[in-house]
Amino acid sequence: MYETHFGLLRRPFLATPDPDCFVPFESADNALVGLRLCIEGGKGFGILSAPAGTGKTLLCRKLIVDLRDRFATVFLANSNFPTRRSLLQAILYELGHPYMRMAEQELRLEMKTAATEIRPEKEAVLLVVDEAHLLGNQLLDELRTVANIDLDGTPLIHVVLSGQLELEEKLIDPDLAALNQRVGCQVTLESMTREESAMYVAHRLQWAGADLEDVI
C-alpha cells in the first residue's frame, strides 16, 4: 500500500469528503461565511451552486460541523426522492421521529412536532440538501413548506440547497416564485486556481502525515 511506502498515517485523498480537510480558499470561505450568516440570521433559504467536482459536498459538511452545537443537523446526501412523502420520510428518519405508514399530511404534522421538540436544547433544525438540482418543482415546493414551520414567528427549520449550476436555472421558474422570494443567500463556488490546487494537495498530504520533501 502506498501509505506504507510514503510513511503516511492515512490516505490523503478519499472518495468521501472530510470536513477536517476543508481548506478556506477565498471562494469557499466567502461561501461558507455567507451561508452561516443566512442561517444564523434566519434570513430564509441558503443556496449553494457550483460546477461538479468543485467541493460543494465538502463545504456542506463543513457547514454542518461548524453549526451542529447550535442546530439539530440533517444532511440529505442525494435528492433521488420520487415523491413528497419519501422526502418527508427521509427528513423524519434523520431526526429520529416516526415516518412509517403515515400519510403526507401526517408526516407534515410530525415534522412540526420534531422541529418543536428540539428546543430549547437546539435553536432550530438545519436541513442541508445536496444534489438539489435533481429535485423537481413539487419537491422544491415541499421544502418551502418545511421551511415555513415556525414557533411564534421564529423559524424552526433552516434549509440549505446545494447543487450544480442547473439549480440556479430551476429557481427562476415562475412556478417556484414563492420559494424564490424566500431565498436569503445565494453563493457560488468557483474552481480552484493553479496555486490553490497546489496548496490543496500539499494540505491533504500534510493531513495524511506526509513529509512533503519526500513526497512532492
XYZ file of N, CA, C and O in Angstrom:
864
model
N 0.841 -1.206 0.000
C 0.000 0.000 0.000
C 0.877 1.257 0.000
O 1.930 1.287 0.647
N 0.437 2.282 -0.716
C 1.278 3.467 -0.841
C 1.396 4.230 0.470
O 2.341 5.000 0.672
N 0.446 4.025 1.435
C 0.574 4.690 2.736
C 1.881 4.278 3.414
O 2.606 5.117 3.963
N 2.152 2.970 3.380
C 3.375 2.468 4.000
C 4.619 2.958 3.261
O 5.613 3.372 3.879
N 4.549 2.946 1.942
C 5.703 3.364 1.133
C 6.106 4.804 1.438
O 7.299 5.117 1.550
N 5.109 5.699 1.569
C 5.405 7.106 1.797
C 5.359 7.483 3.278
O 5.507 8.657 3.623
N 5.113 6.503 4.148
C 5.076 6.795 5.579
C 3.877 7.621 6.000
O 3.975 8.472 6.902
N 2.721 7.380 5.374
C 1.513 8.148 5.668
C 0.723 7.508 6.805
O 0.729 6.287 6.993
N 0.017 8.345 7.544
C -0.855 7.866 8.614
C -2.211 7.429 8.076
O -2.892 6.605 8.680
N -2.598 8.012 6.947
C -3.909 7.723 6.345
C -3.840 8.074 4.864
O -2.874 8.700 4.417
N -4.847 7.683 4.134
C -4.897 8.059 2.721
C -5.210 9.547 2.591
O -6.167 10.030 3.185
N -4.446 10.271 1.801
C -4.672 11.721 1.693
C -5.901 12.088 0.868
O -6.464 13.173 1.041
N -6.311 11.211 -0.035
C -7.438 11.526 -0.911
C -8.454 10.390 -0.849
O -8.166 9.261 -1.219
N -9.646 10.727 -0.337
C -10.712 9.748 -0.164
C -11.916 10.142 -0.991
O -12.118 11.314 -1.324
N -12.765 9.158 -1.289
C -13.974 9.439 -2.071
C -14.987 10.237 -1.265
O -15.755 11.035 -1.813
N -15.009 10.026 0.056
C -15.961 10.725 0.919
C -15.352 12.021 1.430
O -14.288 11.993 2.066
N -15.969 13.168 1.194
C -15.422 14.445 1.662
C -15.312 14.479 3.183
O -16.231 14.065 3.890
N -14.193 14.950 3.686
C -13.936 15.028 5.119
C -13.803 16.496 5.520
O -12.889 17.185 5.058
N -14.699 16.991 6.393
C -14.630 18.414 6.771
C -13.336 18.807 7.460
O -12.980 19.983 7.498
N -12.599 17.814 8.005
C -11.310 18.129 8.604
C -10.300 18.584 7.555
O -9.260 19.154 7.903
N -10.605 18.299 6.291
C -9.690 18.660 5.199
C -10.141 19.921 4.464
O -9.657 20.201 3.366
N -11.077 20.640 5.031
C -11.543 21.866 4.389
C -10.420 22.897 4.371
O -9.804 23.190 5.391
N -10.153 23.431 3.195
C -9.140 24.478 3.040
C -9.863 25.774 2.675
O -10.516 25.843 1.639
N -9.772 26.806 3.517
C -10.569 28.019 3.323
C -10.009 28.961 2.254
O -9.601 30.092 2.555
N -10.002 28.496 0.996
C -9.665 29.418 -0.080
C -10.733 30.503 -0.158
O -11.845 30.340 0.358
N -10.433 31.591 -0.818
C -11.310 32.762 -0.789
C -12.738 32.438 -1.205
O -13.685 32.808 -0.510
N -12.915 31.743 -2.315
C -14.256 31.435 -2.804
C -15.020 30.572 -1.813
O -16.187 30.855 -1.481
N -14.370 29.527 -1.302
C -15.026 28.623 -0.369
C -15.312 29.313 0.959
O -16.388 29.132 1.549
N -14.368 30.092 1.436
C -14.544 30.779 2.719
C -15.679 31.802 2.627
O -16.504 31.917 3.548
N -15.742 32.546 1.525
C -16.819 33.522 1.347
C -18.183 32.832 1.302
O -19.167 33.326 1.871
N -18.251 31.678 0.612
C -19.499 30.936 0.527
C -19.918 30.431 1.899
O -21.095 30.513 2.285
N -18.969 29.921 2.658
C -19.261 29.402 3.988
C -19.753 30.506 4.915
O -20.744 30.338 5.636
N -19.089 31.637 4.892
C -19.498 32.769 5.729
C -20.889 33.246 5.344
O -21.735 33.513 6.200
N -21.159 33.345 4.041
C -22.469 33.789 3.584
C -23.585 32.868 4.036
O -24.644 33.332 4.496
N -23.370 31.568 3.938
C -24.385 30.611 4.373
C -24.586 30.657 5.873
O -25.729 30.575 6.366
N -23.517 30.782 6.626
C -23.644 30.856 8.084
C -24.447 32.084 8.510
O -25.321 31.992 9.381
N -24.152 33.217 7.903
C -24.889 34.444 8.245
C -26.370 34.293 7.910
O -27.233 34.755 8.658
N -26.657 33.640 6.812
C -28.043 33.422 6.399
C -28.774 32.543 7.414
O -29.894 32.853 7.828
N -28.130 31.465 7.815
C -28.752 30.532 8.755
C -28.902 31.164 10.135
O -29.980 31.136 10.741
N -27.826 31.725 10.625
C -27.855 32.293 11.975
C -28.802 33.475 12.074
O -29.369 33.739 13.146
N -29.004 34.178 10.970
C -29.914 35.312 10.978
C -31.337 34.947 10.628
O -32.220 35.820 10.625
N -31.590 33.671 10.327
C -32.934 33.239 9.969
C -33.476 33.977 8.759
O -34.656 34.330 8.697
N -32.619 34.164 7.734
C -32.998 35.006 6.602
C -33.687 34.255 5.468
O -34.048 34.854 4.467
N -33.852 32.936 5.600
C -34.514 32.179 4.544
C -33.604 31.115 3.972
O -32.617 30.707 4.590
N -33.920 30.680 2.772
C -33.150 29.620 2.134
C -31.722 30.070 1.839
O -31.484 31.194 1.393
N -30.776 29.156 2.045
C -29.423 29.356 1.573
C -29.229 28.511 0.327
O -29.596 27.333 0.310
N -28.683 29.078 -0.712
C -28.471 28.381 -1.982
C -26.979 28.352 -2.294
O -26.321 29.392 -2.334
N -26.458 27.151 -2.497
C -25.057 26.967 -2.883
C -25.025 26.276 -4.236
O -25.571 25.184 -4.388
N -24.409 26.902 -5.213
C -24.314 26.295 -6.539
C -22.860 26.317 -7.011
O -22.090 27.202 -6.636
N -22.520 25.332 -7.828
C -21.152 25.237 -8.342
C -21.082 24.132 -9.374
O -21.919 23.213 -9.377
N -20.092 24.184 -10.255
C -19.891 23.066 -11.185
C -19.554 21.787 -10.422
O -19.106 21.833 -9.265
N -19.755 20.660 -11.059
C -19.449 19.370 -10.441
C -17.961 19.287 -10.092
O -17.109 19.750 -10.844
N -17.679 18.720 -8.926
C -16.306 18.465 -8.537
C -15.565 19.625 -7.919
O -14.338 19.553 -7.728
N -16.265 20.687 -7.556
C -15.583 21.859 -7.002
C -15.648 21.934 -5.478
O -15.153 22.888 -4.890
N -16.276 20.951 -4.832
C -16.240 20.913 -3.369
C -17.522 21.304 -2.669
O -17.493 21.674 -1.489
N -18.668 21.208 -3.341
C -19.939 21.567 -2.700
C -20.229 20.691 -1.485
O -20.611 21.190 -0.426
N -20.063 19.390 -1.666
C -20.392 18.474 -0.574
C -19.473 18.691 0.621
O -19.921 18.678 1.777
N -18.200 18.903 0.356
C -17.255 19.177 1.441
C -17.655 20.438 2.191
O -17.639 20.467 3.434
N -18.041 21.482 1.468
C -18.444 22.725 2.126
C -19.707 22.511 2.951
O -19.834 23.050 4.053
N -20.646 21.714 2.437
C -21.872 21.414 3.191
C -21.551 20.706 4.503
O -22.108 21.021 5.555
N -20.644 19.743 4.429
C -20.271 19.003 5.643
C -19.540 19.909 6.632
O -19.704 19.784 7.854
N -18.723 20.808 6.128
C -18.041 21.770 6.994
C -19.050 22.691 7.668
O -18.933 22.995 8.867
N -20.048 23.131 6.927
C -21.092 23.986 7.483
C -21.811 23.271 8.636
O -22.067 23.872 9.689
N -22.122 22.006 8.435
C -22.806 21.234 9.469
C -21.935 21.088 10.711
O -22.412 21.242 11.846
N -20.653 20.791 10.521
C -19.746 20.660 11.658
C -19.663 21.972 12.444
O -19.692 21.979 13.684
N -19.608 23.084 11.733
C -19.492 24.389 12.389
C -20.729 24.745 13.199
O -20.630 25.467 14.206
N -21.904 24.255 12.785
C -23.160 24.692 13.406
C -23.870 23.626 14.227
O -24.921 23.887 14.796
N -23.300 22.434 14.323
C -24.042 21.348 14.961
C -24.217 21.527 16.465
O -25.096 20.895 17.065
N -23.406 22.372 17.101
C -23.612 22.627 18.522
C -24.859 23.480 18.771
O -25.465 23.400 19.845
N -25.234 24.268 17.773
C -26.386 25.159 17.927
C -27.641 24.628 17.259
O -28.756 24.973 17.666
N -27.470 23.806 16.215
C -28.600 23.334 15.424
C -28.633 21.808 15.379
O -27.593 21.157 15.367
N -29.846 21.258 15.360
C -30.010 19.834 15.061
C -29.862 19.693 13.552
O -30.642 20.263 12.789
N -28.844 18.980 13.104
C -28.495 18.977 11.682
C -28.989 17.725 10.971
O -28.936 16.618 11.505
N -29.463 17.934 9.746
C -29.885 16.852 8.859
C -29.198 17.073 7.520
O -29.316 18.153 6.931
N -28.482 16.063 7.051
C -27.816 16.159 5.758
C -28.360 15.076 4.839
O -28.212 13.880 5.107
N -29.019 15.488 3.761
C -29.505 14.554 2.745
C -28.497 14.577 1.608
O -28.392 15.552 0.868
N -27.748 13.487 1.475
C -26.612 13.457 0.554
C -27.023 13.341 -0.902
O -26.224 13.604 -1.791
N -28.256 12.929 -1.158
C -28.723 12.875 -2.546
C -30.173 13.334 -2.591
O -30.833 13.477 -1.561
N -30.650 13.579 -3.772
C -32.005 14.117 -3.936
C -32.869 13.226 -4.821
O -33.743 13.699 -5.544
N -32.615 11.937 -4.758
C -33.382 10.994 -5.580
C -34.657 10.564 -4.861
O -34.830 9.391 -4.503
N -35.533 11.518 -4.627
C -36.792 11.237 -3.954
C -37.921 11.238 -4.989
O -38.142 12.246 -5.668
N -38.660 10.132 -5.124
C -39.704 10.062 -6.143
C -40.965 10.842 -5.787
O -41.719 11.226 -6.674
N -41.210 11.065 -4.482
C -42.455 11.715 -4.059
C -42.193 12.663 -2.900
O -41.141 12.595 -2.238
N -43.167 13.524 -2.640
C -43.110 14.391 -1.470
C -43.014 13.545 -0.197
O -42.262 13.860 0.734
N -43.777 12.486 -0.178
C -43.835 11.620 1.004
C -42.461 11.032 1.312
O -42.036 11.003 2.477
N -41.755 10.563 0.301
C -40.434 9.969 0.535
C -39.437 11.010 1.044
O -38.561 10.698 1.865
N -39.562 12.238 0.575
C -38.701 13.313 1.058
C -38.961 13.582 2.537
O -38.025 13.662 3.348
N -40.220 13.720 2.904
C -40.572 13.970 4.301
C -40.137 12.813 5.189
O -39.643 13.026 6.313
N -40.297 11.588 4.694
C -39.875 10.427 5.471
C -38.374 10.440 5.723
O -37.921 10.106 6.826
N -37.598 10.827 4.717
C -36.144 10.859 4.874
C -35.725 11.871 5.945
O -34.829 11.593 6.760
N -36.367 13.017 5.961
C -36.033 14.038 6.957
C -36.380 13.547 8.358
O -35.588 13.666 9.303
N -37.575 12.977 8.508
C -38.007 12.490 9.820
C -37.130 11.344 10.304
O -36.832 11.238 11.501
N -36.718 10.494 9.377
C -35.809 9.401 9.745
C -34.523 9.966 10.346
O -34.035 9.482 11.383
N -33.953 10.978 9.697
C -32.711 11.572 10.192
C -32.900 12.254 11.542
O -31.961 12.340 12.344
N -34.107 12.723 11.808
C -34.408 13.374 13.092
C -34.809 12.369 14.164
O -35.037 12.743 15.314
N -34.896 11.079 13.791
C -35.241 10.054 14.751
C -36.697 10.045 15.149
O -37.041 9.630 16.264
N -37.568 10.466 14.229
C -39.005 10.510 14.509
C -39.753 9.507 13.634
O -39.253 9.095 12.581
N -40.965 9.106 14.058
C -41.747 8.143 13.272
C -41.994 8.656 11.859
O -42.212 9.847 11.639
N -41.965 7.720 10.895
C -42.177 8.106 9.499
C -42.873 7.016 8.687
O -43.241 7.235 7.535
N -43.082 5.845 9.264
C -43.687 4.738 8.536
C -45.213 4.796 8.614
O -45.790 5.247 9.603
N -45.838 4.323 7.528
C -47.299 4.184 7.474
C -48.019 5.475 7.864
O -48.989 5.454 8.618
N -47.528 6.576 7.340
C -48.150 7.876 7.601
C -48.428 8.567 6.274
O -47.624 8.497 5.344
N -49.575 9.220 6.193
C -49.922 9.986 5.002
C -49.112 11.285 4.963
O -48.486 11.668 5.958
N -49.144 11.968 3.813
C -48.361 13.197 3.663
C -48.661 14.207 4.764
O -47.746 14.758 5.383
N -49.923 14.472 5.006
C -50.269 15.489 5.998
C -49.854 15.054 7.401
O -49.426 15.884 8.214
N -49.933 13.772 7.675
C -49.470 13.272 8.967
C -47.960 13.472 9.105
O -47.470 13.806 10.191
N -47.237 13.267 8.019
C -45.794 13.485 8.044
C -45.465 14.956 8.291
O -44.516 15.275 9.021
N -46.244 15.852 7.708
C -46.013 17.289 7.929
C -46.262 17.661 9.387
O -45.526 18.471 9.969
N -47.297 17.081 9.971
C -47.583 17.351 11.382
C -46.473 16.797 12.270
O -46.084 17.430 13.260
N -45.978 15.618 11.922
C -44.878 15.038 12.689
C -43.619 15.886 12.542
O -42.819 15.998 13.481
N -43.439 16.499 11.372
C -42.294 17.383 11.156
C -42.362 18.586 12.099
O -41.351 18.994 12.682
N -43.541 19.124 12.266
C -43.723 20.248 13.193
C -43.387 19.811 14.617
O -42.698 20.522 15.360
N -43.841 18.618 14.986
C -43.541 18.092 16.314
C -42.041 17.910 16.499
O -41.468 18.301 17.522
N -41.393 17.319 15.497
C -39.954 17.072 15.584
C -39.168 18.372 15.722
O -38.241 18.471 16.537
N -39.534 19.364 14.930
C -38.821 20.644 14.962
C -39.046 21.376 16.277
O -38.140 22.046 16.789
N -40.238 21.249 16.841
C -40.548 21.924 18.101
C -39.825 21.275 19.263
O -39.335 21.961 20.181
N -39.698 19.948 19.225
C -39.119 19.223 20.355
C -37.615 19.411 20.493
O -37.052 19.082 21.552
N -36.954 19.923 19.470
C -35.506 20.096 19.597
C -35.167 21.319 20.470
O -34.034 21.477 20.912
N -36.151 22.201 20.674
C -35.933 23.341 21.547
C -36.290 22.948 22.981
O -37.167 22.130 23.201
N -35.607 23.505 23.998
C -34.576 24.552 23.927
C -33.151 24.014 23.796
O -32.191 24.779 23.847
N -32.986 22.687 23.632
C -31.640 22.124 23.519
C -30.900 22.677 22.312
O -29.694 22.940 22.378
N -31.611 22.852 21.196
C -31.028 23.426 19.990
C -31.890 24.593 19.529
O -33.080 24.669 19.835
N -31.285 25.497 18.764
C -32.022 26.667 18.294
C -33.063 26.299 17.245
O -34.165 26.855 17.217
N -32.699 25.394 16.359
C -33.591 25.021 15.255
C -32.980 23.821 14.546
O -31.932 23.309 14.940
N -33.650 23.374 13.495
C -33.126 22.313 12.647
C -32.425 22.946 11.444
O -32.946 23.888 10.843
N -31.251 22.456 11.123
C -30.564 22.853 9.896
C -30.652 21.689 8.924
O -30.093 20.626 9.166
N -31.397 21.885 7.841
C -31.579 20.861 6.821
C -30.754 21.238 5.590
O -31.017 22.270 4.960
N -29.767 20.412 5.260
C -28.917 20.641 4.090
C -29.217 19.554 3.069
O -29.086 18.361 3.366
N -29.628 19.961 1.878
C -29.984 19.023 0.817
C -28.965 19.148 -0.303
O -28.888 20.188 -0.969
N -28.172 18.091 -0.493
C -27.158 18.094 -1.546
C -27.759 17.572 -2.848
O -28.808 16.913 -2.846
N -27.110 17.861 -3.959
C -27.585 17.464 -5.293
C -29.005 17.968 -5.549
O -29.816 17.301 -6.201
N -29.305 19.158 -5.051
C -30.664 19.690 -5.118
C -31.105 20.033 -6.538
O -32.298 20.232 -6.786
N -30.161 20.089 -7.472
C -30.541 20.344 -8.866
C -31.350 19.191 -9.447
O -31.981 19.339 -10.497
N -31.347 18.041 -8.765
C -32.115 16.881 -9.222
C -33.563 16.909 -8.743
O -34.370 16.099 -9.196
N -33.890 17.817 -7.857
C -35.245 17.888 -7.316
C -36.202 18.506 -8.331
O -35.882 19.506 -8.972
N -37.394 17.928 -8.428
C -38.438 18.515 -9.256
C -39.120 19.660 -8.532
O -38.919 19.887 -7.334
N -39.953 20.392 -9.253
C -40.612 21.560 -8.675
C -41.481 21.214 -7.482
O -41.549 21.965 -6.500
N -42.156 20.072 -7.525
C -43.020 19.695 -6.410
C -42.223 19.479 -5.132
O -42.651 19.891 -4.046
N -41.067 18.849 -5.261
C -40.253 18.599 -4.079
C -39.608 19.884 -3.564
O -39.483 20.086 -2.352
N -39.199 20.752 -4.461
C -38.666 22.043 -4.035
C -39.736 22.851 -3.301
O -39.458 23.499 -2.289
N -40.954 22.775 -3.793
C -42.042 23.488 -3.122
C -42.347 22.860 -1.763
O -42.714 23.566 -0.814
N -42.179 21.551 -1.656
C -42.380 20.889 -0.358
C -41.343 21.373 0.649
O -41.653 21.570 1.829
N -40.129 21.589 0.193
C -39.102 22.120 1.087
C -39.431 23.538 1.528
O -39.108 23.941 2.652
N -40.073 24.283 0.650
C -40.536 25.618 1.065
C -41.538 25.491 2.203
O -41.505 26.257 3.184
N -42.449 24.510 2.095
C -43.427 24.281 3.148
C -42.738 23.889 4.455
O -43.111 24.353 5.536
N -41.721 23.039 4.339
C -40.956 22.631 5.518
C -40.301 23.846 6.177
O -40.323 23.996 7.403
N -39.731 24.729 5.370
C -39.059 25.912 5.902
C -40.031 26.910 6.519
O -39.615 27.803 7.260
N -41.325 26.759 6.233
C -42.333 27.658 6.807
C -42.695 27.297 8.238
O -43.392 28.055 8.920
N -42.251 26.137 8.709
C -42.583 25.715 10.071
C -41.921 26.663 11.068
O -40.712 26.901 11.013
N -42.722 27.217 11.957
C -42.177 28.162 12.933
C -42.853 27.991 14.290
O -43.799 27.219 14.445
N -42.336 28.699 15.270
C -42.899 28.735 16.614
C -42.938 30.185 17.048
O -41.899 30.808 17.238
N -44.147 30.721 17.129
C -44.328 32.131 17.497
C -43.534 33.060 16.586
O -42.924 34.044 17.039
N -43.524 32.723 15.305
C -42.853 33.574 14.329
C -41.370 33.296 14.149
O -40.732 33.889 13.275
N -40.811 32.379 14.950
C -39.396 32.045 14.840
C -39.236 30.781 14.005
O -39.825 29.744 14.336
N -38.474 30.832 12.906
C -38.304 29.642 12.061
C -37.697 28.484 12.847
O -36.754 28.670 13.617
N -38.240 27.291 12.630
C -37.741 26.096 13.313
C -36.891 25.221 12.403
O -36.199 24.328 12.887
N -36.968 25.451 11.100
C -36.179 24.661 10.160
C -35.546 25.597 9.130
O -36.244 26.310 8.406
N -34.218 25.592 9.094
C -33.473 26.380 8.113
C -32.993 25.433 7.020
O -32.443 24.371 7.310
N -33.179 25.826 5.776
C -32.891 24.941 4.647
C -31.769 25.516 3.785
O -31.790 26.700 3.424
N -30.805 24.656 3.473
C -29.749 24.995 2.518
C -29.849 24.015 1.362
O -29.860 22.795 1.570
N -29.925 24.535 0.155
C -29.945 23.711 -1.053
C -28.594 23.832 -1.750
O -28.137 24.937 -2.033
N -27.979 22.694 -2.023
C -26.687 22.666 -2.700
C -26.807 21.861 -3.980
O -27.344 20.757 -3.986
N -26.321 22.423 -5.086
C -26.443 21.701 -6.342
C -25.564 22.290 -7.425
O -24.897 23.310 -7.240
N -25.570 21.631 -8.556
C -24.833 22.127 -9.707
C -25.521 23.374 -10.262
O -26.600 23.764 -9.810
N -24.908 23.995 -11.249
C -25.381 25.292 -11.733
C -26.812 25.247 -12.256
O -27.485 26.280 -12.307
N -27.287 24.042 -12.634
C -28.681 23.916 -13.091
C -29.673 24.334 -12.016
O -30.817 24.701 -12.307
N -29.232 24.263 -10.752
C -30.120 24.661 -9.649
C -30.546 26.116 -9.789
O -31.709 26.460 -9.523
N -29.634 26.976 -10.219
C -29.964 28.384 -10.403
C -31.057 28.551 -11.453
O -31.961 29.382 -11.305
N -30.960 27.772 -12.522
C -31.962 27.845 -13.582
C -33.323 27.360 -13.096
O -34.362 27.916 -13.451
N -33.320 26.321 -12.272
C -34.582 25.802 -11.735
C -35.304 26.865 -10.906
O -36.527 27.021 -10.985
N -34.540 27.588 -10.117
C -35.159 28.502 -9.156
C -35.788 29.731 -9.802
O -36.561 30.440 -9.146
N -35.471 30.001 -11.062
C -36.111 31.143 -11.720
C -37.397 30.744 -12.431
O -38.054 31.572 -13.055
N -37.782 29.477 -12.307
C -39.045 29.009 -12.874
C -40.195 29.753 -12.187
O -40.244 29.813 -10.957
N -41.128 30.344 -12.959
C -42.259 31.061 -12.353
C -43.057 30.209 -11.363
O -43.633 30.744 -10.410
N -43.060 28.888 -11.561
C -43.789 28.016 -10.643
C -43.146 27.977 -9.261
O -43.775 27.528 -8.296
N -41.899 28.427 -9.165
C -41.198 28.430 -7.879
C -41.017 29.847 -7.338
O -40.135 30.103 -6.522
N -41.873 30.744 -7.764
C -41.752 32.141 -7.339
C -41.838 32.281 -5.820
O -41.110 33.080 -5.216
N -42.713 31.503 -5.194
C -42.871 31.593 -3.736
C -41.589 31.189 -3.018
O -41.210 31.789 -2.005
N -40.917 30.174 -3.534
C -39.649 29.751 -2.933
C -38.575 30.798 -3.199
O -37.792 31.145 -2.304
N -38.537 31.302 -4.416
C -37.519 32.284 -4.781
C -37.570 33.502 -3.878
O -36.543 34.103 -3.543
N -38.756 33.871 -3.469
C -38.917 35.025 -2.576
C -38.347 34.754 -1.191
O -38.102 35.699 -0.426
N -38.150 33.484 -0.864
C -37.640 33.115 0.455
C -36.124 32.943 0.480
O -35.561 32.641 1.529
N -35.479 33.108 -0.661
C -34.023 32.941 -0.718
C -33.346 34.114 -0.011
O -33.523 35.269 -0.382
N -32.567 33.788 1.016
C -31.880 34.836 1.765
C -30.425 34.977 1.403
O -29.784 35.985 1.694
N -29.869 33.938 0.749
C -28.445 33.956 0.410
C -28.210 33.015 -0.761
O -28.688 31.879 -0.751
N -27.503 33.483 -1.766
C -27.152 32.642 -2.899
C -25.664 32.817 -3.177
O -25.203 33.909 -3.509
N -24.908 31.729 -3.009
C -23.458 31.790 -3.171
C -23.020 30.751 -4.202
O -23.697 29.742 -4.419
N -21.884 31.015 -4.811
C -21.354 30.121 -5.845
C -19.896 29.799 -5.553
O -19.120 30.693 -5.194
N -19.543 28.534 -5.692
C -18.152 28.114 -5.552
C -17.461 28.197 -6.910
O -18.008 27.737 -7.913
N -16.282 28.741 -6.940
C -15.502 28.812 -8.158
C -14.437 27.717 -8.156
O -14.013 27.243 -7.097
N -14.007 27.315 -9.323
C -12.937 26.329 -9.419
C -11.643 26.896 -8.836
O -11.393 28.103 -8.905
N -10.834 26.020 -8.261
C -9.569 26.462 -7.683
C -8.601 26.912 -8.776
O -8.596 26.362 -9.881
N -7.800 27.885 -8.450
C -6.727 28.300 -9.355
C -5.595 27.273 -9.298
O -5.584 26.372 -8.455
N -4.627 27.432 -10.175
C -3.470 26.534 -10.167
C -2.754 26.598 -8.814
O -2.381 25.562 -8.241
N -2.583 27.808 -8.284
C -1.893 27.961 -7.000
C -2.702 27.327 -5.873
O -2.140 26.674 -4.986
N -4.009 27.533 -5.891
C -4.851 26.950 -4.852
C -4.855 25.424 -4.930
O -4.868 24.746 -3.899
N -4.816 24.889 -6.131
C -4.770 23.436 -6.302
C -3.494 22.863 -5.685
O -3.527 21.825 -5.008
N -2.390 23.531 -5.906
C -1.122 23.074 -5.328
C -1.164 23.142 -3.804
O -0.695 22.223 -3.115
N -1.733 24.226 -3.271
C -1.859 24.364 -1.823
C -2.779 23.287 -1.250
O -2.521 22.740 -0.173
N -3.836 22.968 -1.984
C -4.780 21.952 -1.528
C -4.113 20.582 -1.443
O -4.261 19.855 -0.452
N -3.344 20.222 -2.478
C -2.644 18.940 -2.480
C -1.661 18.878 -1.316
O -1.568 17.871 -0.598
N -0.925 19.967 -1.110
C 0.041 19.999 -0.013
C -0.652 19.853 1.337
O -0.171 19.146 2.229
N -1.790 20.517 1.493
C -2.547 20.434 2.748
C -3.015 19.007 3.006
O -2.898 18.496 4.132
N -3.526 18.337 1.972
C -4.008 16.967 2.141
C -2.870 16.016 2.501
O -3.035 15.109 3.323
N -1.714 16.218 1.891
C -0.578 15.361 2.195
C -0.100 15.576 3.631
O 0.228 14.609 4.342
N -0.074 16.830 4.067
C 0.310 17.105 5.457
C -0.681 16.483 6.420
O -0.307 15.922 7.452
N -1.977 16.582 6.107
C -3.031 15.991 6.942
C -2.854 14.482 7.052
O -3.129 13.876 8.085
N -2.349 13.875 5.979
C -2.136 12.429 5.971
C -0.833 12.022 6.656
O -0.554 10.834 6.800
N -0.051 13.017 7.094
C 1.175 12.718 7.818
C 2.409 12.628 6.955
O 3.425 12.055 7.356
N 2.350 13.240 5.763
C 3.491 13.120 4.847
C 4.583 14.115 5.172
O 4.323 15.220 5.659
N 5.784 13.721 4.891
C 6.917 14.649 4.853
C 6.962 15.167 3.425
O 7.355 14.444 2.505
N 6.558 16.415 3.216
C 6.372 16.930 1.869
C 7.630 16.859 1.017
O 7.574 16.668 -0.194
N 8.789 17.028 1.625
C 10.030 16.988 0.859
C 10.272 15.603 0.267
O 10.923 15.458 -0.768
N 9.730 14.582 0.914
C 9.922 13.217 0.418
C 8.875 12.802 -0.605
O 9.048 11.818 -1.322
N 7.758 13.543 -0.628
C 6.650 13.157 -1.496
C 6.557 14.009 -2.735
O 6.358 13.530 -3.845
N 6.685 15.327 -2.563
C 6.495 16.244 -3.690
C 7.796 16.380 -4.483
O 8.834 16.594 -3.898
